[in-house]
Short mmCIF file of C-alpha atoms in Angstrom, two decimals:
data_model
loop_
_atom_site.label_atom_id
_atom_site.label_comp_id
_atom_site.label_asym_id
_atom_site.label_seq_id
_atom_site.Cartn_x
_atom_site.Cartn_y
_atom_site.Cartn_z
CA UNK A 252 -15.52 4.40 -8.57
CA UNK A 253 -12.82 3.55 -9.30
CA UNK A 254 -11.62 2.55 -12.68
CA UNK A 255 -10.79 -1.17 -10.45
CA UNK A 256 -14.42 -1.69 -9.58
CA UNK A 257 -15.54 -2.26 -12.70
CA UNK A 258 -14.36 -5.69 -12.53
CA UNK A 259 -16.68 -9.24 -13.46
CA UNK A 260 -16.29 -12.08 -12.07
CA UNK A 261 -13.65 -13.74 -15.02
CA UNK A 262 -10.90 -10.78 -13.85
CA UNK A 263 -11.74 -9.81 -10.21
CA UNK A 264 -7.85 -11.26 -9.40
CA UNK A 265 -6.69 -9.87 -12.33
CA UNK A 266 -4.55 -6.54 -11.85
CA UNK A 267 -4.93 -5.46 -16.08
CA UNK A 268 -4.17 -3.23 -17.60
CA UNK A 269 -4.43 -2.70 -21.27
CA UNK A 270 -3.04 1.30 -21.74
CA UNK A 271 0.56 2.64 -20.72
CA UNK A 272 -0.56 5.61 -23.76
CA UNK A 273 -3.35 6.83 -26.61
CA UNK A 274 -2.03 7.88 -29.79
CA UNK A 275 -2.79 10.73 -30.64
CA UNK A 276 -3.10 10.36 -34.37
CA UNK A 277 -4.87 7.00 -34.11
CA UNK A 278 -7.48 7.71 -31.35
CA UNK A 279 -11.06 9.35 -32.34
CA UNK A 280 -13.26 10.35 -29.92
CA UNK A 281 -17.06 8.88 -30.20
CA UNK A 282 -20.20 10.89 -29.36
CA UNK A 283 -23.46 8.95 -29.15
CA UNK A 284 -26.77 9.66 -28.99
CA UNK A 285 -26.44 12.84 -26.62
CA UNK A 286 -29.88 14.62 -28.34
CA UNK A 287 -31.86 16.81 -26.76
CA UNK A 288 -34.91 14.64 -26.16
CA UNK A 289 -33.20 12.54 -24.03
CA UNK A 290 -32.23 16.25 -21.56
CA UNK A 291 -35.82 15.61 -21.29
CA UNK A 292 -35.68 12.98 -18.86
CA UNK A 293 -36.59 12.75 -15.66
CA UNK A 294 -38.42 16.32 -15.71
CA UNK A 295 -41.95 15.15 -16.61
CA UNK A 296 -44.42 13.78 -14.47
CA UNK A 297 -45.23 10.73 -16.15
CA UNK A 298 -40.52 10.36 -16.78
CA UNK A 299 -40.22 10.72 -13.13
CA UNK A 300 -37.63 7.74 -12.41
CA UNK A 301 -35.42 8.64 -14.51
CA UNK A 302 -34.83 12.39 -12.52
CA UNK A 303 -31.22 9.77 -11.80
CA UNK A 304 -30.23 9.66 -15.50
CA UNK A 305 -30.97 13.42 -15.20
CA UNK A 306 -28.91 14.58 -12.73
CA UNK A 307 -26.84 12.75 -13.81
CA UNK A 308 -26.45 13.68 -17.62
CA UNK A 309 -26.78 17.33 -16.37
CA UNK A 310 -23.71 17.06 -13.29
CA UNK A 311 -21.45 14.16 -14.97
CA UNK A 312 -21.61 13.11 -17.94
CA UNK A 313 -21.69 16.93 -19.91
CA UNK A 314 -19.00 18.34 -18.05
CA UNK A 315 -16.49 15.61 -18.40
CA UNK A 316 -17.99 15.31 -22.42
CA UNK A 317 -17.54 18.84 -22.36
CA UNK A 318 -13.64 18.30 -21.05
CA UNK A 319 -12.45 15.28 -23.68
CA UNK A 320 -14.00 17.54 -26.16
CA UNK A 321 -11.36 20.05 -24.92
CA UNK A 322 -8.61 17.85 -25.00
CA UNK A 323 -9.39 16.32 -28.41
CA UNK A 324 -9.78 19.75 -30.14
CA UNK A 325 -6.91 21.03 -28.47
CA UNK A 326 -4.46 18.48 -29.89
CA UNK A 327 -6.38 18.22 -33.43
CA UNK A 328 -7.92 14.98 -32.99
CA UNK A 329 -10.13 13.18 -34.86
CA UNK A 330 -13.73 13.87 -33.26
CA UNK A 331 -17.22 12.38 -34.31
CA UNK A 332 -20.82 12.26 -33.07
CA UNK A 333 -23.26 10.05 -34.20
CA UNK A 334 -26.86 10.24 -32.80
CA UNK A 335 -30.28 8.37 -33.51
CA UNK A 336 -33.13 9.26 -35.49
CA UNK A 337 -35.58 8.35 -39.09
CA UNK A 338 -34.35 9.88 -42.34
CA UNK A 339 -38.32 9.29 -42.70
CA UNK A 340 -40.86 10.74 -41.02
CA UNK A 341 -42.77 7.81 -39.79
CA UNK A 342 -39.74 6.22 -38.92
CA UNK A 343 -40.21 3.06 -41.49
CA UNK A 344 -36.31 3.70 -41.85
CA UNK A 345 -35.99 2.65 -37.99
CA UNK A 346 -34.70 -0.99 -37.64
CA UNK A 347 -37.57 -3.43 -35.82
CA UNK A 348 -35.65 -2.67 -32.38
CA UNK A 349 -36.84 0.60 -33.13
CA UNK A 350 -40.54 0.30 -33.76
CA UNK A 351 -41.28 -2.66 -31.57
CA UNK A 352 -43.89 -0.70 -28.71
CA UNK A 353 -41.79 0.00 -25.35
CA UNK A 354 -39.17 2.45 -24.52
CA UNK A 355 -37.09 1.93 -26.91
CA UNK A 356 -39.62 3.20 -29.52
CA UNK A 357 -39.28 6.93 -29.35
CA UNK A 358 -39.98 8.16 -32.66
CA UNK A 359 -36.96 10.97 -33.13
CA UNK A 360 -36.97 12.69 -36.73
CA UNK A 361 -33.56 14.29 -38.45
CA UNK A 362 -34.15 17.73 -39.42
CA UNK A 363 -36.46 18.39 -34.99
CA UNK A 364 -35.08 19.43 -32.69
CA UNK A 365 -34.83 16.92 -30.43
CA UNK A 366 -33.23 14.68 -32.54
CA UNK A 367 -30.12 17.58 -32.87
CA UNK A 368 -27.10 17.27 -30.70
CA UNK A 369 -26.61 19.22 -27.24
CA UNK A 370 -26.27 22.74 -28.11
CA UNK A 371 -23.52 22.91 -25.08
CA UNK A 372 -21.79 19.72 -26.67
CA UNK A 373 -22.64 21.38 -30.60
CA UNK A 374 -20.02 19.44 -32.62
CA UNK A 375 -17.79 22.35 -34.23
CA UNK A 376 -16.79 22.76 -38.12
CA UNK A 377 -15.50 19.58 -40.33
CA UNK A 378 -16.49 17.00 -36.72
CA UNK A 379 -18.18 14.71 -38.47
CA UNK A 380 -22.54 14.04 -37.66
CA UNK A 381 -23.62 10.54 -38.45
CA UNK A 382 -27.22 9.46 -38.66
CA UNK A 383 -28.45 6.16 -37.46
CA UNK A 384 -31.71 4.23 -37.08
CA UNK A 385 -30.41 1.55 -34.76
CA UNK A 386 -28.40 0.85 -31.69
CA UNK A 387 -25.02 0.41 -32.39
CA UNK A 388 -23.14 3.27 -34.43
CA UNK A 389 -20.71 0.61 -36.80
CA UNK A 390 -23.81 -1.85 -37.83
CA UNK A 391 -26.04 1.47 -38.47
CA UNK A 392 -24.04 4.31 -40.29
CA UNK A 393 -20.36 3.99 -42.49
CA UNK A 394 -18.68 4.43 -39.08
CA UNK A 395 -16.53 1.80 -39.78
CA UNK A 396 -15.72 2.44 -43.29
CA UNK A 397 -14.74 6.01 -42.06
CA UNK A 398 -12.58 4.99 -39.22
CA UNK A 399 -10.43 2.43 -41.59
CA UNK A 400 -9.56 6.07 -44.02
CA UNK A 401 -8.20 7.77 -40.85
CA UNK A 402 -6.75 4.96 -39.70
CA UNK A 403 -8.12 4.77 -36.61
CA UNK A 404 -7.45 2.28 -34.08
CA UNK A 405 -8.57 3.15 -30.87
CA UNK A 406 -12.13 4.79 -29.81
CA UNK A 407 -13.50 6.64 -27.29
CA UNK A 408 -16.82 6.15 -27.13
CA UNK A 409 -18.91 8.62 -24.49
CA UNK A 410 -22.33 8.71 -24.27
CA UNK A 411 -26.01 7.23 -23.44
CA UNK A 412 -27.51 5.35 -23.18
CA UNK A 413 -24.91 2.83 -21.73
CA UNK A 414 -26.46 -0.65 -21.40
CA UNK A 415 -28.44 -0.05 -25.29
CA UNK A 416 -26.91 2.22 -27.64
CA UNK A 417 -22.85 2.82 -26.70
CA UNK A 418 -23.26 -0.93 -25.23
CA UNK A 419 -24.11 -2.11 -28.71
CA UNK A 420 -21.19 0.48 -30.37
CA UNK A 421 -18.68 -0.93 -28.15
CA UNK A 422 -19.17 -4.97 -28.69
CA UNK A 423 -19.55 -4.31 -32.47
CA UNK A 424 -16.58 -2.06 -32.80
CA UNK A 425 -15.02 -4.57 -30.51
CA UNK A 426 -16.17 -7.48 -33.37
CA UNK A 427 -13.76 -5.31 -35.75
CA UNK A 428 -10.78 -5.34 -33.69
CA UNK A 429 -10.97 -1.81 -32.37
CA UNK A 430 -9.11 -0.76 -28.97
CA UNK A 431 -12.23 0.62 -27.19
CA UNK A 432 -12.37 2.96 -24.18
CA UNK A 433 -14.92 3.35 -22.31
CA UNK A 434 -15.07 7.65 -20.00
CA UNK A 435 -18.04 5.70 -17.08
CA UNK A 436 -18.09 9.33 -15.96
CA UNK A 437 -19.09 10.19 -19.53
CA UNK A 438 -21.71 7.40 -20.04
CA UNK A 439 -24.94 6.98 -18.55
CA UNK A 440 -27.65 4.67 -18.10
CA UNK A 441 -31.45 4.99 -16.67
CA UNK A 442 -30.14 4.04 -13.86
CA UNK A 443 -25.89 3.43 -11.73
CA UNK A 444 -27.61 -0.14 -11.44
CA UNK A 445 -27.95 -1.15 -15.11
CA UNK A 446 -25.04 1.03 -15.44
CA UNK A 447 -22.39 -0.21 -13.15
CA UNK A 448 -22.88 -3.36 -14.66
CA UNK A 449 -23.17 -3.33 -18.08
CA UNK A 450 -19.43 -1.25 -17.86
CA UNK A 451 -18.59 -4.44 -15.87
CA UNK A 452 -19.64 -6.95 -18.45
CA UNK A 453 -17.64 -5.06 -20.98
CA UNK A 454 -14.46 -4.28 -19.07
CA UNK A 455 -12.05 -6.23 -19.93
CA UNK A 456 -13.25 -8.08 -22.60
CA UNK A 457 -14.89 -5.52 -25.26
CA UNK A 458 -13.28 -2.49 -24.23
CA UNK A 459 -11.02 -0.95 -21.17
CA UNK A 460 -13.61 1.55 -18.64
CA UNK A 461 -11.69 4.41 -16.89
CA UNK A 462 -12.12 8.08 -15.77
CA UNK A 463 -12.18 11.32 -18.86
CA UNK A 464 -8.58 12.17 -17.04
CA UNK A 465 -7.48 9.27 -17.44
CA UNK A 466 -8.03 9.20 -20.78
CA UNK A 467 -6.62 13.07 -21.28
CA UNK A 468 -3.48 12.03 -18.50
CA UNK A 469 -2.72 9.29 -21.41
CA UNK A 470 -2.94 11.03 -24.54
CA UNK A 471 0.69 11.61 -26.25
#
């Protein structure tokens, strides 16, 4: 799918391109919730409905995240990880949406293996790792303060799930007047239908959707 495919009714008659270049000094890569627990989805009998997600995570999202990490590291650009996990083993510190019955009620304690960042994209020295107890990385951490302290103006948001924590983070960042870019090939939702629908909703209002290769081409 090309970048221009994510156009809602609000922008379908416009040839809109916000970014001609991306400043290396004021841009950060934010990796959202790429944690060990989600590599298990689609691989067990009770999660087989997520097999599409599992394949996309393994074959598309992780490789493109690695590509972005390589380019950002090569340029000494800011890289921040954010994971969803509780500080308390009983999870009582989670937000209400994380305590409701159903999908969002997954309890991930911060010290458990399942809550850690996937090994193949693990953070390196001095790459910040934040722990959030709600969907939005901005609402659930001191990310706003860190971005301002680091003079960051543009945030590239990769990770999962497109329609949940990625979307919540993108909207929060946009409301705080950060420019946001979402690589459509380094994000995933439970299904491609949800993924494509959410990016179409977000694109050109709360963020700019483009490929990982396009983002790398714009770095300067």
